[in-house]
Amino acid sequence: MAEKDVKSQLIRALEDWDVVAASDCLSCPSNHAWVAENSMELVPVVAQHLTEHTEMAGPHMAQCCQDLLVTLANKGSAKENLVAILEQLDSFQASVSVRRVLPGLAIVLTRIKQSSMSVSWAWALSTVACHLRTCTVPDNLGLEGVERLSLDQTGPARECIDMLDAVADEADNKCRKSVLLYFLLSALSRPLSFLSQHPESDPAGLLVFPASHAAAARLVTAVAEVTTNILDEVVKFPDSKERKSLQEDEPLDQTSISVFLYLLLGEG
């Protein structure tokens, strides 16, 4: 199929919300070479459909776009796809759009050349962290007891942890572990639920944990996996050489250290 035909058919299929035709455009064996060479051009074609309207009116379409970005991430140049995806992240306003891009971004980050992986990770995760910092903070509704268990807006954080799980095996040196640690601690600086993760008892006497408990536990566990001395390394991290070498112009919010210590020592 000619270059113009592949792109035009993909555009038409996405405009018609024809998920089968859109998937066929990228999965067809005869299109493989062209898609691999031009994935950078196709990323924005797909990503522009990741909107709040699409997520609400056609979640199957949003899932299709997510899957298409994963396909492009696997087939195209990792370096070019990284640039294309981060350009889209910079333009997104809604967190649902960001979350749909993360699986493709995770694949790209694992395919980047080892020589530039740490710098690329720092750039990419810094961009994602900026979106986390703009997430809506829950209103203080004065909820207490069992009522507070329902307050949870940690969805974006959970999606980010999923992304980090996908790249964790590549975090095999101090610089990459430093990049991941910075990102994980940054995620804790934005309050998306009540700080207290204590459970409440239901009428049957069973313990019910807050909806955010699982996300908090995964964040603490992820920090433990990229450190050898969890307390010492986290406390000293803001002034460490590793952090400053990659994120010197992005100081870490000290609140994140306090939150982490509370979750580790107060809830752990």
mmCIF file of C-alpha atoms in Angstrom:
data_model
loop_
_atom_site.group_PDB
_atom_site.id
_atom_site.type_symbol
_atom_site.label_atom_id
_atom_site.label_comp_id
_atom_site.label_asym_id
_atom_site.label_seq_id
_atom_site.Cartn_x
_atom_site.Cartn_y
_atom_site.Cartn_z
ATOM 1 C CA MET A 1 0.000 0.000 0.000
ATOM 2 C CA ALA A 2 1.335 3.451 -0.882
ATOM 3 C CA GLU A 3 2.412 5.920 1.787
ATOM 4 C CA LYS A 4 -0.540 8.227 1.180
ATOM 5 C CA ASP A 5 -2.978 5.320 1.315
ATOM 6 C CA VAL A 6 -1.786 4.017 4.699
ATOM 7 C CA LYS A 7 -1.988 7.376 6.419
ATOM 8 C CA SER A 8 -5.237 8.448 4.760
ATOM 9 C CA GLN A 9 -6.933 5.140 5.565
ATOM 10 C CA LEU A 10 -5.812 5.385 9.178
ATOM 11 C CA ILE A 11 -7.120 8.944 9.429
ATOM 12 C CA ARG A 12 -10.446 7.933 7.883
ATOM 13 C CA ALA A 13 -10.817 4.897 10.153
ATOM 14 C CA LEU A 14 -10.128 6.954 13.275
ATOM 15 C CA GLU A 15 -12.545 9.673 12.203
ATOM 16 C CA ASP A 16 -15.225 6.998 11.698
ATOM 17 C CA TRP A 17 -14.328 5.298 15.003
ATOM 18 C CA ASP A 18 -13.750 2.112 13.019
ATOM 19 C CA VAL A 19 -11.396 0.356 15.420
ATOM 20 C CA VAL A 20 -11.052 -2.756 13.250
ATOM 21 C CA ALA A 21 -9.987 -0.817 10.156
ATOM 22 C CA ALA A 22 -7.625 1.355 12.187
ATOM 23 C CA SER A 23 -5.927 -1.678 13.703
ATOM 24 C CA ASP A 24 -5.643 -3.343 10.307
ATOM 25 C CA CYS A 25 -3.819 -0.309 8.895
ATOM 26 C CA LEU A 26 -0.920 -0.808 11.304
ATOM 27 C CA SER A 27 -0.977 -4.604 11.621
ATOM 28 C CA CYS A 28 -1.172 -5.455 7.901
ATOM 29 C CA PRO A 29 2.129 -7.218 6.970
ATOM 30 C CA SER A 30 2.382 -5.268 3.703
ATOM 31 C CA ASN A 31 2.398 -1.992 5.667
ATOM 32 C CA HIS A 32 4.983 -3.057 8.249
ATOM 33 C CA ALA A 33 8.043 -1.443 6.667
ATOM 34 C CA TRP A 34 6.318 1.864 5.967
ATOM 35 C CA VAL A 35 4.761 2.039 9.441
ATOM 36 C CA ALA A 36 8.144 1.334 11.049
ATOM 37 C CA GLU A 37 9.799 4.135 9.063
ATOM 38 C CA ASN A 38 7.018 6.664 9.613
ATOM 39 C CA SER A 39 5.779 5.937 13.131
ATOM 40 C CA MET A 40 6.803 9.410 14.312
ATOM 41 C CA GLU A 41 4.371 10.910 11.803
ATOM 42 C CA LEU A 42 1.564 8.568 12.843
ATOM 43 C CA VAL A 43 1.788 9.132 16.618
ATOM 44 C CA PRO A 44 0.044 12.549 16.505
ATOM 45 C CA VAL A 45 -2.558 11.175 14.051
ATOM 46 C CA VAL A 46 -3.592 8.657 16.698
ATOM 47 C CA ALA A 47 -3.000 10.743 19.830
ATOM 48 C CA GLN A 48 -5.260 13.591 18.736
ATOM 49 C CA HIS A 49 -8.252 11.316 19.357
ATOM 50 C CA LEU A 50 -7.322 10.798 23.017
ATOM 51 C CA THR A 51 -9.732 13.314 24.487
ATOM 52 C CA GLU A 52 -12.111 13.378 27.433
ATOM 53 C CA HIS A 53 -15.004 13.185 24.958
ATOM 54 C CA THR A 54 -13.603 10.019 23.384
ATOM 55 C CA GLU A 55 -12.965 8.477 26.789
ATOM 56 C CA MET A 56 -16.555 9.099 27.893
ATOM 57 C CA ALA A 57 -18.460 8.533 24.643
ATOM 58 C CA GLY A 58 -16.359 5.738 23.172
ATOM 59 C CA PRO A 59 -14.008 4.013 25.622
ATOM 60 C CA HIS A 60 -13.480 1.281 23.026
ATOM 61 C CA MET A 61 -12.075 3.951 20.705
ATOM 62 C CA ALA A 62 -9.785 5.289 23.435
ATOM 63 C CA GLN A 63 -8.545 1.741 24.067
ATOM 64 C CA CYS A 64 -7.957 1.302 20.337
ATOM 65 C CA CYS A 65 -5.838 4.464 20.217
ATOM 66 C CA GLN A 66 -3.849 3.240 23.212
ATOM 67 C CA ASP A 67 -3.234 -0.082 21.468
ATOM 68 C CA LEU A 68 -2.224 1.672 18.237
ATOM 69 C CA LEU A 69 0.355 3.739 20.111
ATOM 70 C CA VAL A 70 1.736 0.526 21.622
ATOM 71 C CA THR A 71 2.008 -0.932 18.115
ATOM 72 C CA LEU A 72 3.870 2.144 16.882
ATOM 73 C CA ALA A 73 6.138 2.049 19.937
ATOM 74 C CA ASN A 74 7.118 -1.529 19.113
ATOM 75 C CA LYS A 75 7.627 -1.026 15.384
ATOM 76 C CA GLY A 76 9.141 2.425 14.960
ATOM 77 C CA SER A 77 12.349 4.149 15.957
ATOM 78 C CA ALA A 78 12.494 4.443 19.754
ATOM 79 C CA LYS A 79 14.251 7.806 19.588
ATOM 80 C CA GLU A 80 11.759 9.308 17.127
ATOM 81 C CA ASN A 81 8.764 7.862 18.958
ATOM 82 C CA LEU A 82 10.013 9.283 22.248
ATOM 83 C CA VAL A 83 10.092 12.774 20.744
ATOM 84 C CA ALA A 84 6.660 12.308 19.164
ATOM 85 C CA ILE A 85 5.019 10.987 22.329
ATOM 86 C CA LEU A 86 6.501 13.669 24.573
ATOM 87 C CA GLU A 87 5.308 16.348 22.147
ATOM 88 C CA GLN A 88 1.803 14.962 22.553
ATOM 89 C CA LEU A 89 2.141 14.832 26.343
ATOM 90 C CA ASP A 90 3.131 18.501 26.352
ATOM 91 C CA SER A 91 -0.080 19.363 24.512
ATOM 92 C CA PHE A 92 -2.472 17.255 26.602
ATOM 93 C CA GLN A 93 -4.729 18.945 29.139
ATOM 94 C CA ALA A 94 -6.722 15.976 30.459
ATOM 95 C CA SER A 95 -5.190 13.292 32.676
ATOM 96 C CA VAL A 96 -7.152 10.585 30.825
ATOM 97 C CA SER A 97 -5.220 11.462 27.681
ATOM 98 C CA VAL A 98 -1.901 11.146 29.497
ATOM 99 C CA ARG A 99 -2.824 7.788 30.993
ATOM 100 C CA ARG A 100 -3.623 6.299 27.592
ATOM 101 C CA VAL A 101 -0.163 7.198 26.285
ATOM 102 C CA LEU A 102 1.804 5.674 29.177
ATOM 103 C CA PRO A 103 1.834 2.017 27.970
ATOM 104 C CA GLY A 104 3.359 3.081 24.647
ATOM 105 C CA LEU A 105 5.820 5.370 26.400
ATOM 106 C CA ALA A 106 6.943 2.509 28.658
ATOM 107 C CA ILE A 107 7.807 0.391 25.620
ATOM 108 C CA VAL A 108 9.736 3.242 24.019
ATOM 109 C CA LEU A 109 11.756 3.785 27.213
ATOM 110 C CA THR A 110 12.847 0.139 27.245
ATOM 111 C CA ARG A 111 13.953 0.345 23.595
ATOM 112 C CA ILE A 112 16.088 3.475 23.901
ATOM 113 C CA LYS A 113 19.820 2.886 23.434
ATOM 114 C CA GLN A 114 21.608 2.129 26.686
ATOM 115 C CA SER A 115 24.023 5.023 26.174
ATOM 116 C CA SER A 116 21.244 7.619 26.283
ATOM 117 C CA MET A 117 18.683 5.771 28.401
ATOM 118 C CA SER A 118 19.206 7.702 31.657
ATOM 119 C CA VAL A 119 18.855 11.116 30.000
ATOM 120 C CA SER A 120 15.819 9.968 27.999
ATOM 121 C CA TRP A 121 14.166 8.552 31.106
ATOM 122 C CA ALA A 122 14.781 11.775 33.016
ATOM 123 C CA TRP A 123 13.198 13.815 30.217
ATOM 124 C CA ALA A 124 10.200 11.523 29.806
ATOM 125 C CA LEU A 125 9.431 10.987 33.488
ATOM 126 C CA SER A 126 9.861 14.692 34.219
ATOM 127 C CA THR A 127 7.167 15.392 31.625
ATOM 128 C CA VAL A 128 4.820 12.818 33.178
ATOM 129 C CA ALA A 129 5.553 14.186 36.663
ATOM 130 C CA CYS A 130 4.430 17.632 35.511
ATOM 131 C CA HIS A 131 1.028 16.161 34.678
ATOM 132 C CA LEU A 132 0.838 14.454 38.070
ATOM 133 C CA ARG A 133 1.421 17.808 39.744
ATOM 134 C CA THR A 134 -1.582 19.273 37.898
ATOM 135 C CA CYS A 135 -4.014 16.542 38.951
ATOM 136 C CA THR A 136 -7.067 17.838 40.760
ATOM 137 C CA VAL A 137 -6.690 17.707 44.527
ATOM 138 C CA PRO A 138 -9.735 16.267 46.326
ATOM 139 C CA ASP A 139 -11.859 18.806 48.160
ATOM 140 C CA ASN A 140 -11.731 18.731 51.945
ATOM 141 C CA LEU A 141 -15.259 17.523 52.590
ATOM 142 C CA GLY A 142 -14.696 16.864 56.282
ATOM 143 C CA LEU A 143 -15.178 13.139 55.778
ATOM 144 C CA GLU A 144 -14.383 10.911 58.728
ATOM 145 C CA GLY A 145 -14.410 7.230 59.594
ATOM 146 C CA VAL A 146 -15.825 4.959 56.906
ATOM 147 C CA GLU A 147 -16.780 7.938 54.728
ATOM 148 C CA ARG A 148 -13.158 8.864 54.071
ATOM 149 C CA LEU A 149 -12.509 5.430 52.492
ATOM 150 C CA SER A 150 -14.407 6.528 49.389
ATOM 151 C CA LEU A 151 -12.180 9.524 48.658
ATOM 152 C CA ASP A 152 -9.649 8.392 46.074
ATOM 153 C CA GLN A 153 -8.218 10.106 43.017
ATOM 154 C CA THR A 154 -5.058 8.037 42.732
ATOM 155 C CA GLY A 155 -5.898 6.647 39.278
ATOM 156 C CA PRO A 156 -3.115 8.620 37.527
ATOM 157 C CA ALA A 157 -0.583 7.457 40.121
ATOM 158 C CA ARG A 158 -1.580 3.814 39.619
ATOM 159 C CA GLU A 159 -1.157 4.156 35.852
ATOM 160 C CA CYS A 160 2.297 5.634 36.380
ATOM 161 C CA ILE A 161 3.313 2.735 38.616
ATOM 162 C CA ASP A 162 2.183 0.317 35.891
ATOM 163 C CA MET A 163 4.475 2.158 33.485
ATOM 164 C CA LEU A 164 7.398 1.922 35.904
ATOM 165 C CA ASP A 165 6.803 -1.800 36.385
ATOM 166 C CA ALA A 166 7.270 -2.196 32.640
ATOM 167 C CA VAL A 167 10.666 -0.460 32.632
ATOM 168 C CA ALA A 168 11.960 -1.668 36.009
ATOM 169 C CA ASP A 169 14.136 -4.431 34.541
ATOM 170 C CA GLU A 170 16.130 -1.808 32.626
ATOM 171 C CA ALA A 171 16.906 0.179 35.799
ATOM 172 C CA ASP A 172 20.199 -1.624 36.219
ATOM 173 C CA ASN A 173 22.495 1.255 37.093
ATOM 174 C CA LYS A 174 22.612 4.033 39.664
ATOM 175 C CA CYS A 175 21.591 6.829 37.293
ATOM 176 C CA ARG A 176 18.429 5.091 36.080
ATOM 177 C CA LYS A 177 17.488 4.110 39.619
ATOM 178 C CA SER A 178 17.941 7.753 40.610
ATOM 179 C CA VAL A 179 15.580 8.842 37.827
ATOM 180 C CA LEU A 180 12.940 6.347 38.972
ATOM 181 C CA LEU A 181 13.355 7.349 42.620
ATOM 182 C CA TYR A 182 12.905 11.023 41.746
ATOM 183 C CA PHE A 183 9.720 10.235 39.851
ATOM 184 C CA LEU A 184 8.293 8.013 42.597
ATOM 185 C CA LEU A 185 8.915 10.620 45.283
ATOM 186 C CA SER A 186 7.443 13.325 43.039
ATOM 187 C CA ALA A 187 4.268 11.265 42.804
ATOM 188 C CA LEU A 188 3.930 11.444 46.592
ATOM 189 C CA SER A 189 4.073 15.232 46.739
ATOM 190 C CA ARG A 190 0.588 15.703 45.267
ATOM 191 C CA PRO A 191 -2.251 14.766 47.674
ATOM 192 C CA LEU A 192 -4.721 12.594 45.763
ATOM 193 C CA SER A 193 -6.340 11.030 48.821
ATOM 194 C CA PHE A 194 -6.302 11.223 52.613
ATOM 195 C CA LEU A 195 -2.813 10.689 53.995
ATOM 196 C CA SER A 196 -4.053 8.200 56.582
ATOM 197 C CA GLN A 197 -4.279 4.704 55.169
ATOM 198 C CA HIS A 198 -5.678 3.139 58.350
ATOM 199 C CA PRO A 199 -8.542 0.692 57.750
ATOM 200 C CA GLU A 200 -12.028 0.901 59.212
ATOM 201 C CA SER A 201 -14.203 -1.971 60.410
ATOM 202 C CA ASP A 202 -17.354 -2.858 58.496
ATOM 203 C CA PRO A 203 -20.566 -4.089 60.230
ATOM 204 C CA ALA A 204 -19.204 -7.635 60.107
ATOM 205 C CA GLY A 205 -16.032 -6.591 61.872
ATOM 206 C CA LEU A 206 -13.826 -7.001 58.788
ATOM 207 C CA LEU A 207 -11.155 -4.425 58.034
ATOM 208 C CA VAL A 208 -11.800 -2.228 55.011
ATOM 209 C CA PHE A 209 -8.824 -0.292 53.635
ATOM 210 C CA PRO A 210 -9.046 3.027 51.778
ATOM 211 C CA ALA A 211 -9.232 2.771 47.991
ATOM 212 C CA SER A 212 -5.862 4.518 47.865
ATOM 213 C CA HIS A 213 -4.156 1.928 50.071
ATOM 214 C CA ALA A 214 -3.059 -0.277 47.173
ATOM 215 C CA ALA A 215 -1.502 2.647 45.291
ATOM 216 C CA ALA A 216 0.322 3.851 48.417
ATOM 217 C CA ALA A 217 1.666 0.363 49.099
ATOM 218 C CA ARG A 218 2.880 -0.029 45.517
ATOM 219 C CA LEU A 219 4.674 3.329 45.643
ATOM 220 C CA VAL A 220 6.519 2.405 48.831
ATOM 221 C CA THR A 221 7.395 -1.024 47.430
ATOM 222 C CA ALA A 222 8.669 0.520 44.198
ATOM 223 C CA VAL A 223 10.924 2.876 46.170
ATOM 224 C CA ALA A 224 12.303 -0.094 48.106
ATOM 225 C CA GLU A 225 13.118 -1.881 44.840
ATOM 226 C CA VAL A 226 15.333 0.938 43.535
ATOM 227 C CA THR A 227 17.208 1.543 46.810
ATOM 228 C CA THR A 228 19.555 -0.566 48.897
ATOM 229 C CA ASN A 229 19.160 1.399 52.132
ATOM 230 C CA ILE A 230 15.672 2.801 51.859
ATOM 231 C CA LEU A 231 15.719 5.282 54.759
ATOM 232 C CA ASP A 232 19.207 6.629 54.222
ATOM 233 C CA GLU A 233 18.934 6.970 50.445
ATOM 234 C CA VAL A 234 15.522 8.641 50.470
ATOM 235 C CA VAL A 235 16.398 11.185 53.155
ATOM 236 C CA LYS A 236 19.651 12.124 51.420
ATOM 237 C CA PHE A 237 18.246 11.945 47.908
ATOM 238 C CA PRO A 238 17.327 15.654 47.373
ATOM 239 C CA ASP A 239 20.999 16.648 47.718
ATOM 240 C CA SER A 240 22.538 13.596 46.066
ATOM 241 C CA LYS A 241 24.931 13.891 43.131
ATOM 242 C CA GLU A 242 22.850 11.447 41.082
ATOM 243 C CA ARG A 243 19.719 13.555 41.318
ATOM 244 C CA LYS A 244 21.493 16.830 40.603
ATOM 245 C CA SER A 245 23.299 15.401 37.594
ATOM 246 C CA LEU A 246 19.995 14.625 35.839
ATOM 247 C CA GLN A 247 17.427 16.937 37.461
ATOM 248 C CA GLU A 248 19.475 19.845 38.776
ATOM 249 C CA ASP A 249 16.892 22.417 37.642
ATOM 250 C CA GLU A 250 13.970 20.487 39.176
ATOM 251 C CA PRO A 251 14.204 20.486 42.979
ATOM 252 C CA LEU A 252 12.263 17.799 44.766
ATOM 253 C CA ASP A 253 9.319 18.933 46.865
ATOM 254 C CA GLN A 254 10.270 18.192 50.484
ATOM 255 C CA THR A 255 6.664 17.186 51.154
ATOM 256 C CA SER A 256 7.310 14.008 49.206
ATOM 257 C CA ILE A 257 9.984 12.891 51.680
ATOM 258 C CA SER A 258 7.647 13.491 54.628
ATOM 259 C CA VAL A 259 4.786 11.622 52.978
ATOM 260 C CA PHE A 260 7.034 8.709 52.110
ATOM 261 C CA LEU A 261 8.394 8.452 55.659
ATOM 262 C CA TYR A 262 4.868 8.518 57.047
ATOM 263 C CA LEU A 263 3.713 5.754 54.706
ATOM 264 C CA LEU A 264 6.814 3.674 55.457
ATOM 265 C CA LEU A 265 7.014 4.153 59.221
ATOM 266 C CA GLY A 266 3.533 5.256 60.226
ATOM 267 C CA GLU A 267 1.563 2.889 58.020
ATOM 268 C CA GLY A 268 4.140 0.245 57.135
#
